[in-house]
Every structure is written in structure tokens, then in C-alpha cells.
């Protein structure tokens, strides 16, 4: 969510009425690793969500919105943008010259593409739609692959990578998308990544057609790091906003469509249709 503070508690010292803020998805994830207690504070999961005009938040869960972003743009940050940022800024942070493979064109994948380009990395993007791949190219992807036209897309990824570093990509974003992330693509992602490379697991809902893959054996044989992503902390969110402010155009959130509150059900149906590139926003307030 993104919104304006309209009232504060008497003991709140770090915020004022009128401040523009986002709330971290896991309200009590301030820094460091997550845990079961922190996960119980996730908005819309174990606690009420944000599809409402007014809501109270703990002051420690809020993060200031970068000045150049609208409320609609900022509303895309707490989940998709932070997940992408956490993926690429992990134990071995992304650096200029790296190769990054992003699967699909949903919110996480699109932000990961933008962050990687802003960092000077070479991005390879996949999709089943040529129109969506054109958008990926506009955002800075140097190589695009239609995985319907190129079923063995992992071979194409390796061919591209071998023209430069010869060993495969450094990072793979296995993003949560219908028939994109997970067992359906993980075998090819493992083949695409270099030895000791990172596969950032954001989701695995692509079906079980390759569930018999020896993931452990394959990961060990290449020294791959399979890293599950738990979105991110408030501290990481604040770091993210600095990246956005330093690269305002390269990292501007991509919004496919904005729905009014009265069309919230249509917004979820549109999300399920997979017709979008980037994020879908529901505008709750009319003023």
C-alpha cells in the first residue's frame, strides 16, 4: 500500500500528518532474517490487509515514499519491488557486468529487470508473448527469449552467456507466476546458471511435470545456491528507496492498469489472466 498519514498516536515522534508512506508487508520485520513471529505480522496473510481507505499501522513498519513517485507507483514497492531488490542484493550482491535471467514479466520480474539494468548488468528476459518481450526490451533487457517458440530456452541462455563469460548467468529470478516459476522451469534454470551462481526462488506454482528432478544433486554438482526469498525488511525497504531516488527513470514502477475500488474483483481477474506487464493497482481513495 501507499497512502497519507491522517493521524498519529501521541507517542509517535518520527512521523507527521501529511507524510506520504508505504507499509512494509511484514510489519515487524525491521532488519535481519525473518522468523515465524515476524511472518505472523504479514499484511493480508496472518493479519488484515490493505484494501481499505483507512487503516492503522505500527510506526516502525512505515517507510517514506520517494518524492518522484505517485501514490499509485509507490503502492507497487512493498512486495514486488522489495522482493526483487532482496533477491539481487543478497549475500553476493549483483554487480555491473553480471548476467541476470528473469523469468516472465510480472511485478517481481519487471522490477528485477530494472534494478539489474540500473546496476550495469546484462539482462536476459523470457516470456511467452512477443508483445511483452518488446516491453522488456524497452526497459533495458539486452536479450529476449520467447519460451513457447524456443522450448529449450536454457540452451539459448547458455549460448548468450558463453559469448561473454562462457559459464552461464550469475543470477536467476524464479518469480511467482502461473506456469513460470518452480518445478516447471527450475531444471532449465539450473542448467542456465553458472557454477556457484544464485537461483532466487520467489515461487513455485508452475506445475509438477518435472518434479522428479534431482534438485539437490543438480545443485550440489554445480555448487548452486538456491535461495528462498521472504520479501524483505524495513531496513532493506529504506535502502531500496535510495536506489529508486538515485535512478528515477530506470527504476520507475511499471503499472499496467489502475482499477477503482469498485472494480477490485475485476482487478484480481485481470491479474489471473496474465495479460499484464508489471503491476496492477487498485485505487481506493477518490481524493
PDB file of C-alpha atoms in Angstrom:
ATOM      1  CA  UNK A   1       0.000   0.000   0.000  1.00  0.00           C
ATOM      2  CA  UNK A   2       0.836   3.681  -0.257  1.00  0.00           C
ATOM      3  CA  UNK A   3      -1.016   6.495   1.435  1.00  0.00           C
ATOM      4  CA  UNK A   4      -1.024   9.640   3.529  1.00  0.00           C
ATOM      5  CA  UNK A   5      -0.830   9.787   7.312  1.00  0.00           C
ATOM      6  CA  UNK A   6      -4.023  11.441   8.595  1.00  0.00           C
ATOM      7  CA  UNK A   7      -3.493  10.924  12.341  1.00  0.00           C
ATOM      8  CA  UNK A   8      -0.732   9.806  14.691  1.00  0.00           C
ATOM      9  CA  UNK A   9      -0.584   8.402  18.199  1.00  0.00           C
ATOM     10  CA  UNK A  10       0.557  10.699  20.994  1.00  0.00           C
ATOM     11  CA  UNK A  11       3.852   8.839  21.461  1.00  0.00           C
ATOM     12  CA  UNK A  12       4.810   8.834  17.760  1.00  0.00           C
ATOM     13  CA  UNK A  13       7.802  11.104  17.188  1.00  0.00           C
ATOM     14  CA  UNK A  14       9.132  10.072  13.777  1.00  0.00           C
ATOM     15  CA  UNK A  15       6.080  10.830  11.601  1.00  0.00           C
ATOM     16  CA  UNK A  16       3.773  13.787  10.966  1.00  0.00           C
ATOM     17  CA  UNK A  17       0.313  14.220   9.500  1.00  0.00           C
ATOM     18  CA  UNK A  18       0.554  14.527   5.738  1.00  0.00           C
ATOM     19  CA  UNK A  19       3.627  12.312   5.379  1.00  0.00           C
ATOM     20  CA  UNK A  20       3.497  10.009   2.342  1.00  0.00           C
ATOM     21  CA  UNK A  21       4.316   6.442   3.332  1.00  0.00           C
ATOM     22  CA  UNK A  22       4.309   2.774   2.406  1.00  0.00           C
ATOM     23  CA  UNK A  23       3.893   0.000   4.954  1.00  0.00           C
ATOM     24  CA  UNK A  24       6.316  -2.911   4.887  1.00  0.00           C
ATOM     25  CA  UNK A  25       4.497  -6.128   4.057  1.00  0.00           C
ATOM     26  CA  UNK A  26       5.828  -7.857   7.182  1.00  0.00           C
ATOM     27  CA  UNK A  27       5.120  -5.129   9.713  1.00  0.00           C
ATOM     28  CA  UNK A  28       7.542  -6.428  12.351  1.00  0.00           C
ATOM     29  CA  UNK A  29      10.402  -7.371  10.012  1.00  0.00           C
ATOM     30  CA  UNK A  30      12.707  -4.478  10.865  1.00  0.00           C
ATOM     31  CA  UNK A  31      16.089  -5.940   9.871  1.00  0.00           C
ATOM     32  CA  UNK A  32      17.980  -9.219   9.527  1.00  0.00           C
ATOM     33  CA  UNK A  33      16.345 -12.580   8.910  1.00  0.00           C
ATOM     34  CA  UNK A  34      12.666 -13.375   9.195  1.00  0.00           C
ATOM     35  CA  UNK A  35      11.137 -15.877  11.640  1.00  0.00           C
ATOM     36  CA  UNK A  36       7.738 -17.351  12.483  1.00  0.00           C
ATOM     37  CA  UNK A  37       6.811 -14.449  14.766  1.00  0.00           C
ATOM     38  CA  UNK A  38       7.653 -11.897  12.078  1.00  0.00           C
ATOM     39  CA  UNK A  39       5.692 -13.830   9.456  1.00  0.00           C
ATOM     40  CA  UNK A  40       2.573 -13.541  11.595  1.00  0.00           C
ATOM     41  CA  UNK A  41       2.732  -9.760  11.034  1.00  0.00           C
ATOM     42  CA  UNK A  42       2.453 -10.016   7.238  1.00  0.00           C
ATOM     43  CA  UNK A  43      -0.325  -7.789   5.926  1.00  0.00           C
ATOM     44  CA  UNK A  44      -3.127  -9.634   4.177  1.00  0.00           C
ATOM     45  CA  UNK A  45      -1.850 -13.006   5.347  1.00  0.00           C
ATOM     46  CA  UNK A  46      -1.956 -13.619   9.097  1.00  0.00           C
ATOM     47  CA  UNK A  47      -3.233 -10.078   9.743  1.00  0.00           C
ATOM     48  CA  UNK A  48      -5.735  -7.798   7.935  1.00  0.00           C
ATOM     49  CA  UNK A  49      -4.702  -6.456   4.546  1.00  0.00           C
ATOM     50  CA  UNK A  50      -4.741  -3.005   2.976  1.00  0.00           C
ATOM     51  CA  UNK A  51      -7.674  -2.974   0.559  1.00  0.00           C
ATOM     52  CA  UNK A  52      -9.333  -0.278   2.671  1.00  0.00           C
ATOM     53  CA  UNK A  53      -9.441   3.511   2.798  1.00  0.00           C
ATOM     54  CA  UNK A  54      -8.262   3.828   6.414  1.00  0.00           C
ATOM     55  CA  UNK A  55      -6.006   1.575   8.445  1.00  0.00           C
ATOM     56  CA  UNK A  56      -3.750   1.827  11.481  1.00  0.00           C
ATOM     57  CA  UNK A  57      -0.087   0.773  11.314  1.00  0.00           C
ATOM     58  CA  UNK A  58       2.749   0.473  13.760  1.00  0.00           C
ATOM     59  CA  UNK A  59       5.017   3.455  13.169  1.00  0.00           C
ATOM     60  CA  UNK A  60       8.064   1.205  12.877  1.00  0.00           C
ATOM     61  CA  UNK A  61       6.598  -0.524   9.814  1.00  0.00           C
ATOM     62  CA  UNK A  62       6.369   2.631   7.686  1.00  0.00           C
ATOM     63  CA  UNK A  63       8.797   3.876   5.045  1.00  0.00           C
ATOM     64  CA  UNK A  64       8.801   7.270   3.316  1.00  0.00           C
ATOM     65  CA  UNK A  65       7.800   7.357  -0.348  1.00  0.00           C
ATOM     66  CA  UNK A  66      10.432   8.761  -2.744  1.00  0.00           C
ATOM     67  CA  UNK A  67       9.395  12.257  -3.782  1.00  0.00           C
ATOM     68  CA  UNK A  68       9.294  11.497  -7.514  1.00  0.00           C
ATOM     69  CA  UNK A  69       6.752   8.675  -7.195  1.00  0.00           C
ATOM     70  CA  UNK A  70       2.961   8.946  -7.161  1.00  0.00           C
ATOM     71  CA  UNK A  71       0.881   7.013  -4.655  1.00  0.00           C
ATOM     72  CA  UNK A  72      -0.059   4.558  -7.410  1.00  0.00           C
ATOM     73  CA  UNK A  73       3.592   3.958  -8.277  1.00  0.00           C
ATOM     74  CA  UNK A  74       4.644   3.719  -4.641  1.00  0.00           C
ATOM     75  CA  UNK A  75       1.959   1.131  -3.894  1.00  0.00           C
ATOM     76  CA  UNK A  76       3.916  -1.356  -6.018  1.00  0.00           C
ATOM     77  CA  UNK A  77       7.013  -1.170  -3.818  1.00  0.00           C
ATOM     78  CA  UNK A  78       6.330  -3.113  -0.559  1.00  0.00           C
ATOM     79  CA  UNK A  79       6.026  -6.537  -2.149  1.00  0.00           C
ATOM     80  CA  UNK A  80       7.237  -6.829  -5.758  1.00  0.00           C
ATOM     81  CA  UNK A  81       9.980  -4.197  -5.719  1.00  0.00           C
ATOM     82  CA  UNK A  82      11.331  -5.207  -2.315  1.00  0.00           C
ATOM     83  CA  UNK A  83      11.318  -8.885  -3.273  1.00  0.00           C
ATOM     84  CA  UNK A  84      13.304  -8.135  -6.435  1.00  0.00           C
ATOM     85  CA  UNK A  85      15.708  -5.901  -4.520  1.00  0.00           C
ATOM     86  CA  UNK A  86      16.253  -8.510  -1.808  1.00  0.00           C
ATOM     87  CA  UNK A  87      16.894 -11.144  -4.483  1.00  0.00           C
ATOM     88  CA  UNK A  88      19.593  -9.176  -6.260  1.00  0.00           C
ATOM     89  CA  UNK A  89      21.175  -7.637  -3.162  1.00  0.00           C
ATOM     90  CA  UNK A  90      21.656 -10.885  -1.267  1.00  0.00           C
ATOM     91  CA  UNK A  91      24.809 -12.446   0.241  1.00  0.00           C
ATOM     92  CA  UNK A  92      26.693 -11.810  -3.025  1.00  0.00           C
ATOM     93  CA  UNK A  93      25.127  -8.608  -4.384  1.00  0.00           C
ATOM     94  CA  UNK A  94      24.546  -8.038  -8.074  1.00  0.00           C
ATOM     95  CA  UNK A  95      27.323  -6.056  -9.741  1.00  0.00           C
ATOM     96  CA  UNK A  96      27.988  -4.404 -13.077  1.00  0.00           C
ATOM     97  CA  UNK A  97      28.871  -6.944 -15.744  1.00  0.00           C
ATOM     98  CA  UNK A  98      26.817  -9.775 -14.234  1.00  0.00           C
ATOM     99  CA  UNK A  99      24.290 -11.699 -16.304  1.00  0.00           C
ATOM    100  CA  UNK A 100      20.752 -11.881 -14.905  1.00  0.00           C
ATOM    101  CA  UNK A 101      17.977 -14.147 -16.189  1.00  0.00           C
ATOM    102  CA  UNK A 102      14.438 -13.003 -15.362  1.00  0.00           C
ATOM    103  CA  UNK A 103      11.548 -15.370 -15.994  1.00  0.00           C
ATOM    104  CA  UNK A 104       8.290 -13.750 -17.047  1.00  0.00           C
ATOM    105  CA  UNK A 105       7.091 -10.154 -16.971  1.00  0.00           C
ATOM    106  CA  UNK A 106       5.166  -9.931 -13.692  1.00  0.00           C
ATOM    107  CA  UNK A 107       5.857  -7.406 -10.974  1.00  0.00           C
ATOM    108  CA  UNK A 108       8.899  -9.064  -9.378  1.00  0.00           C
ATOM    109  CA  UNK A 109      10.491  -9.966 -12.716  1.00  0.00           C
ATOM    110  CA  UNK A 110       9.957  -6.473 -14.118  1.00  0.00           C
ATOM    111  CA  UNK A 111      11.483  -4.771 -11.085  1.00  0.00           C
ATOM    112  CA  UNK A 112      14.395  -7.232 -11.124  1.00  0.00           C
ATOM    113  CA  UNK A 113      15.000  -6.371 -14.781  1.00  0.00           C
ATOM    114  CA  UNK A 114      15.015  -2.646 -13.983  1.00  0.00           C
ATOM    115  CA  UNK A 115      17.300  -2.968 -10.951  1.00  0.00           C
ATOM    116  CA  UNK A 116      19.725  -5.162 -12.872  1.00  0.00           C
ATOM    117  CA  UNK A 117      19.885  -2.724 -15.791  1.00  0.00           C
ATOM    118  CA  UNK A 118      20.402   0.203 -13.394  1.00  0.00           C
ATOM    119  CA  UNK A 119      23.293  -1.743 -11.841  1.00  0.00           C
ATOM    120  CA  UNK A 120      25.010  -2.265 -15.178  1.00  0.00           C
ATOM    121  CA  UNK A 121      24.170  -5.948 -15.548  1.00  0.00           C
ATOM    122  CA  UNK A 122      23.190  -7.734 -18.768  1.00  0.00           C
ATOM    123  CA  UNK A 123      19.592  -8.961 -18.606  1.00  0.00           C
ATOM    124  CA  UNK A 124      18.086 -11.930 -20.432  1.00  0.00           C
ATOM    125  CA  UNK A 125      14.274 -11.921 -20.240  1.00  0.00           C
ATOM    126  CA  UNK A 126      11.794 -14.676 -21.102  1.00  0.00           C
ATOM    127  CA  UNK A 127       8.079 -14.638 -21.844  1.00  0.00           C
ATOM    128  CA  UNK A 128       5.524 -16.474 -23.952  1.00  0.00           C
ATOM    129  CA  UNK A 129       4.413 -13.176 -25.522  1.00  0.00           C
ATOM    130  CA  UNK A 130       6.373 -11.205 -28.124  1.00  0.00           C
ATOM    131  CA  UNK A 131       4.488  -8.050 -27.133  1.00  0.00           C
ATOM    132  CA  UNK A 132       5.569  -8.452 -23.506  1.00  0.00           C
ATOM    133  CA  UNK A 133       9.135  -9.091 -24.636  1.00  0.00           C
ATOM    134  CA  UNK A 134       9.070  -5.813 -26.556  1.00  0.00           C
ATOM    135  CA  UNK A 135       8.303  -4.100 -23.247  1.00  0.00           C
ATOM    136  CA  UNK A 136      11.201  -5.950 -21.633  1.00  0.00           C
ATOM    137  CA  UNK A 137      13.474  -4.652 -24.370  1.00  0.00           C
ATOM    138  CA  UNK A 138      12.257  -1.095 -23.797  1.00  0.00           C
ATOM    139  CA  UNK A 139      13.108  -1.495 -20.115  1.00  0.00           C
ATOM    140  CA  UNK A 140      16.660  -2.495 -20.987  1.00  0.00           C
ATOM    141  CA  UNK A 141      16.754  -6.266 -21.454  1.00  0.00           C
ATOM    142  CA  UNK A 142      19.591  -6.925 -23.900  1.00  0.00           C
ATOM    143  CA  UNK A 143      18.370 -10.396 -24.855  1.00  0.00           C
ATOM    144  CA  UNK A 144      14.791 -11.694 -25.068  1.00  0.00           C
ATOM    145  CA  UNK A 145      13.534 -15.256 -25.478  1.00  0.00           C
ATOM    146  CA  UNK A 146      10.010 -16.436 -26.262  1.00  0.00           C
ATOM    147  CA  UNK A 147       9.922 -19.741 -24.395  1.00  0.00           C
ATOM    148  CA  UNK A 148       6.991 -21.023 -26.457  1.00  0.00           C
ATOM    149  CA  UNK A 149       8.940 -20.553 -29.667  1.00  0.00           C
ATOM    150  CA  UNK A 150      12.161 -21.711 -28.010  1.00  0.00           C
ATOM    151  CA  UNK A 151      11.221 -24.596 -25.668  1.00  0.00           C
ATOM    152  CA  UNK A 152      14.882 -25.314 -24.892  1.00  0.00           C
ATOM    153  CA  UNK A 153      15.405 -21.748 -23.752  1.00  0.00           C
ATOM    154  CA  UNK A 154      18.126 -22.791 -21.334  1.00  0.00           C
ATOM    155  CA  UNK A 155      20.334 -23.666 -24.291  1.00  0.00           C
ATOM    156  CA  UNK A 156      19.767 -20.204 -25.725  1.00  0.00           C
ATOM    157  CA  UNK A 157      20.601 -18.621 -22.370  1.00  0.00           C
ATOM    158  CA  UNK A 158      23.880 -20.526 -22.247  1.00  0.00           C
ATOM    159  CA  UNK A 159      24.668 -19.567 -25.844  1.00  0.00           C
ATOM    160  CA  UNK A 160      24.177 -15.892 -24.966  1.00  0.00           C
ATOM    161  CA  UNK A 161      26.215 -16.147 -21.767  1.00  0.00           C
ATOM    162  CA  UNK A 162      29.025 -18.044 -23.460  1.00  0.00           C
ATOM    163  CA  UNK A 163      29.561 -15.124 -25.839  1.00  0.00           C
ATOM    164  CA  UNK A 164      30.827 -13.153 -22.853  1.00  0.00           C
ATOM    165  CA  UNK A 165      31.592 -15.047 -19.658  1.00  0.00           C
ATOM    166  CA  UNK A 166      31.244 -18.538 -21.053  1.00  0.00           C
ATOM    167  CA  UNK A 167      29.857 -20.140 -17.910  1.00  0.00           C
ATOM    168  CA  UNK A 168      26.169 -19.223 -17.572  1.00  0.00           C
ATOM    169  CA  UNK A 169      24.238 -16.484 -15.826  1.00  0.00           C
ATOM    170  CA  UNK A 170      25.098 -15.204 -12.360  1.00  0.00           C
ATOM    171  CA  UNK A 171      21.525 -14.745 -11.094  1.00  0.00           C
ATOM    172  CA  UNK A 172      18.156 -16.278 -11.993  1.00  0.00           C
ATOM    173  CA  UNK A 173      14.884 -14.771 -10.760  1.00  0.00           C
ATOM    174  CA  UNK A 174      12.444 -17.679 -10.393  1.00  0.00           C
ATOM    175  CA  UNK A 175       9.432 -15.423  -9.951  1.00  0.00           C
ATOM    176  CA  UNK A 176       5.957 -16.386  -8.754  1.00  0.00           C
ATOM    177  CA  UNK A 177       3.852 -16.618 -11.909  1.00  0.00           C
ATOM    178  CA  UNK A 178       1.389 -19.111 -13.290  1.00  0.00           C
ATOM    179  CA  UNK A 179       3.405 -21.729 -15.216  1.00  0.00           C
ATOM    180  CA  UNK A 180       6.614 -19.738 -14.898  1.00  0.00           C
ATOM    181  CA  UNK A 181       8.372 -20.240 -11.546  1.00  0.00           C
ATOM    182  CA  UNK A 182       9.133 -23.503  -9.798  1.00  0.00           C
ATOM    183  CA  UNK A 183       9.426 -27.118 -10.896  1.00  0.00           C
ATOM    184  CA  UNK A 184       8.285 -26.287 -14.439  1.00  0.00           C
ATOM    185  CA  UNK A 185      11.322 -24.068 -15.005  1.00  0.00           C
ATOM    186  CA  UNK A 186      13.779 -24.989 -12.260  1.00  0.00           C
ATOM    187  CA  UNK A 187      15.560 -27.723 -14.282  1.00  0.00           C
ATOM    188  CA  UNK A 188      16.281 -25.250 -17.066  1.00  0.00           C
ATOM    189  CA  UNK A 189      17.244 -22.531 -14.582  1.00  0.00           C
ATOM    190  CA  UNK A 190      19.798 -24.903 -13.047  1.00  0.00           C
ATOM    191  CA  UNK A 191      21.235 -25.568 -16.495  1.00  0.00           C
ATOM    192  CA  UNK A 192      21.330 -21.834 -17.249  1.00  0.00           C
ATOM    193  CA  UNK A 193      23.170 -20.662 -14.123  1.00  0.00           C
ATOM    194  CA  UNK A 194      26.927 -20.703 -13.714  1.00  0.00           C
ATOM    195  CA  UNK A 195      28.801 -22.758 -11.127  1.00  0.00           C
ATOM    196  CA  UNK A 196      28.172 -21.211  -7.685  1.00  0.00           C
ATOM    197  CA  UNK A 197      25.509 -18.968  -9.210  1.00  0.00           C
ATOM    198  CA  UNK A 198      22.305 -17.900  -7.479  1.00  0.00           C
ATOM    199  CA  UNK A 199      18.740 -19.011  -8.193  1.00  0.00           C
ATOM    200  CA  UNK A 200      16.373 -16.792  -6.226  1.00  0.00           C
ATOM    201  CA  UNK A 201      13.163 -18.729  -5.534  1.00  0.00           C
ATOM    202  CA  UNK A 202      10.191 -16.406  -5.275  1.00  0.00           C
ATOM    203  CA  UNK A 203       7.560 -19.004  -6.124  1.00  0.00           C
ATOM    204  CA  UNK A 204       6.950 -22.486  -7.475  1.00  0.00           C
ATOM    205  CA  UNK A 205       3.463 -22.780  -8.959  1.00  0.00           C
ATOM    206  CA  UNK A 206       4.348 -23.898 -12.485  1.00  0.00           C
ATOM    207  CA  UNK A 207       3.142 -27.468 -12.102  1.00  0.00           C
ATOM    208  CA  UNK A 208       4.799 -30.724 -11.185  1.00  0.00           C
ATOM    209  CA  UNK A 209       5.660 -32.057 -14.641  1.00  0.00           C
ATOM    210  CA  UNK A 210       9.365 -32.122 -13.749  1.00  0.00           C
ATOM    211  CA  UNK A 211       9.007 -32.764 -10.031  1.00  0.00           C
ATOM    212  CA  UNK A 212      11.201 -35.857 -10.295  1.00  0.00           C
ATOM    213  CA  UNK A 213      14.239 -33.685 -10.955  1.00  0.00           C
ATOM    214  CA  UNK A 214      17.075 -34.358  -8.540  1.00  0.00           C
ATOM    215  CA  UNK A 215      17.270 -30.727  -7.450  1.00  0.00           C
ATOM    216  CA  UNK A 216      19.652 -31.445  -4.591  1.00  0.00           C
ATOM    217  CA  UNK A 217      22.036 -33.448  -6.751  1.00  0.00           C
ATOM    218  CA  UNK A 218      21.985 -30.859  -9.529  1.00  0.00           C
ATOM    219  CA  UNK A 219      22.568 -28.008  -7.090  1.00  0.00           C
ATOM    220  CA  UNK A 220      25.490 -29.819  -5.456  1.00  0.00           C
ATOM    221  CA  UNK A 221      27.091 -30.728  -8.786  1.00  0.00           C
ATOM    222  CA  UNK A 222      27.313 -27.060  -9.796  1.00  0.00           C
ATOM    223  CA  UNK A 223      27.628 -25.569  -6.327  1.00  0.00           C
ATOM    224  CA  UNK A 224      24.433 -23.603  -6.956  1.00  0.00           C
ATOM    225  CA  UNK A 225      22.840 -21.513  -4.220  1.00  0.00           C
ATOM    226  CA  UNK A 226      19.047 -21.976  -4.161  1.00  0.00           C
ATOM    227  CA  UNK A 227      17.810 -19.013  -2.138  1.00  0.00           C
ATOM    228  CA  UNK A 228      14.233 -18.684  -0.937  1.00  0.00           C
ATOM    229  CA  UNK A 229      13.102 -15.044  -0.746  1.00  0.00           C
ATOM    230  CA  UNK A 230      10.933 -13.780   2.141  1.00  0.00           C
ATOM    231  CA  UNK A 231      10.244 -10.338   0.595  1.00  0.00           C
ATOM    232  CA  UNK A 232      12.361  -8.044   2.835  1.00  0.00           C
ATOM    233  CA  UNK A 233      12.804  -5.940   5.948  1.00  0.00           C
ATOM    234  CA  UNK A 234      12.113  -2.288   6.730  1.00  0.00           C
ATOM    235  CA  UNK A 235      15.869  -1.646   6.616  1.00  0.00           C
ATOM    236  CA  UNK A 236      16.059  -3.135   3.114  1.00  0.00           C
ATOM    237  CA  UNK A 237      12.982  -1.142   2.083  1.00  0.00           C
ATOM    238  CA  UNK A 238      14.736   2.085   3.104  1.00  0.00           C
ATOM    239  CA  UNK A 239      17.799   1.041   1.096  1.00  0.00           C
ATOM    240  CA  UNK A 240      15.507   0.330  -1.855  1.00  0.00           C
ATOM    241  CA  UNK A 241      14.042   3.837  -1.770  1.00  0.00           C
ATOM    242  CA  UNK A 242      17.541   5.291  -2.059  1.00  0.00           C
ATOM    243  CA  UNK A 243      18.157   3.193  -5.171  1.00  0.00           C
ATOM    244  CA  UNK A 244      14.886   4.432  -6.658  1.00  0.00           C
ATOM    245  CA  UNK A 245      15.732   8.060  -5.926  1.00  0.00           C
ATOM    246  CA  UNK A 246      19.228   7.686  -7.401  1.00  0.00           C
ATOM    247  CA  UNK A 247      17.878   6.056 -10.599  1.00  0.00           C
ATOM    248  CA  UNK A 248      14.433   7.650 -11.017  1.00  0.00           C
ATOM    249  CA  UNK A 249      13.794   6.847 -14.663  1.00  0.00           C
ATOM    250  CA  UNK A 250      15.461   3.426 -14.921  1.00  0.00           C
ATOM    251  CA  UNK A 251      13.554   2.123 -11.886  1.00  0.00           C
ATOM    252  CA  UNK A 252      10.177   3.865 -12.243  1.00  0.00           C
ATOM    253  CA  UNK A 253       7.487   1.271 -11.443  1.00  0.00           C
ATOM    254  CA  UNK A 254       5.737  -0.215 -14.457  1.00  0.00           C
ATOM    255  CA  UNK A 255       1.971  -0.107 -13.941  1.00  0.00           C
ATOM    256  CA  UNK A 256      -0.122  -1.993 -16.467  1.00  0.00           C
ATOM    257  CA  UNK A 257      -3.549  -0.852 -15.283  1.00  0.00           C
ATOM    258  CA  UNK A 258      -5.218   1.040 -12.427  1.00  0.00           C
ATOM    259  CA  UNK A 259      -8.644  -0.100 -11.223  1.00  0.00           C
ATOM    260  CA  UNK A 260     -11.036   1.874  -8.970  1.00  0.00           C
ATOM    261  CA  UNK A 261     -12.023   0.256  -5.683  1.00  0.00           C
ATOM    262  CA  UNK A 262     -15.443  -0.636  -7.093  1.00  0.00           C
ATOM    263  CA  UNK A 263     -13.707  -2.851  -9.671  1.00  0.00           C
ATOM    264  CA  UNK A 264     -11.462  -4.720  -7.232  1.00  0.00           C
ATOM    265  CA  UNK A 265     -12.817  -8.105  -8.341  1.00  0.00           C
ATOM    266  CA  UNK A 266     -12.089  -7.231 -11.965  1.00  0.00           C
ATOM    267  CA  UNK A 267      -8.553  -6.300 -10.933  1.00  0.00           C
ATOM    268  CA  UNK A 268      -7.956  -9.754  -9.455  1.00  0.00           C
ATOM    269  CA  UNK A 269      -9.468 -11.380 -12.550  1.00  0.00           C
ATOM    270  CA  UNK A 270      -7.130  -9.323 -14.736  1.00  0.00           C
ATOM    271  CA  UNK A 271      -4.198 -10.433 -12.591  1.00  0.00           C
ATOM    272  CA  UNK A 272      -5.185 -14.057 -13.061  1.00  0.00           C
ATOM    273  CA  UNK A 273      -5.469 -13.587 -16.844  1.00  0.00           C
ATOM    274  CA  UNK A 274      -1.709 -12.915 -17.075  1.00  0.00           C
ATOM    275  CA  UNK A 275      -2.369 -10.217 -19.664  1.00  0.00           C
ATOM    276  CA  UNK A 276      -0.388  -7.624 -17.707  1.00  0.00           C
ATOM    277  CA  UNK A 277       3.219  -6.486 -17.675  1.00  0.00           C
ATOM    278  CA  UNK A 278       4.429  -5.110 -14.350  1.00  0.00           C
ATOM    279  CA  UNK A 279       1.899  -4.265 -11.661  1.00  0.00           C
ATOM    280  CA  UNK A 280      -1.855  -3.864 -11.256  1.00  0.00           C
ATOM    281  CA  UNK A 281      -3.073  -1.179  -8.846  1.00  0.00           C
ATOM    282  CA  UNK A 282      -6.391  -0.691  -7.069  1.00  0.00           C
ATOM    283  CA  UNK A 283      -7.049   2.968  -6.231  1.00  0.00           C
ATOM    284  CA  UNK A 284      -9.092   3.012  -3.045  1.00  0.00           C
ATOM    285  CA  UNK A 285      -9.457   6.719  -2.273  1.00  0.00           C
ATOM    286  CA  UNK A 286     -11.138   9.119  -4.691  1.00  0.00           C
ATOM    287  CA  UNK A 287      -9.418  12.253  -3.364  1.00  0.00           C
TER     288      UNK A 287
END
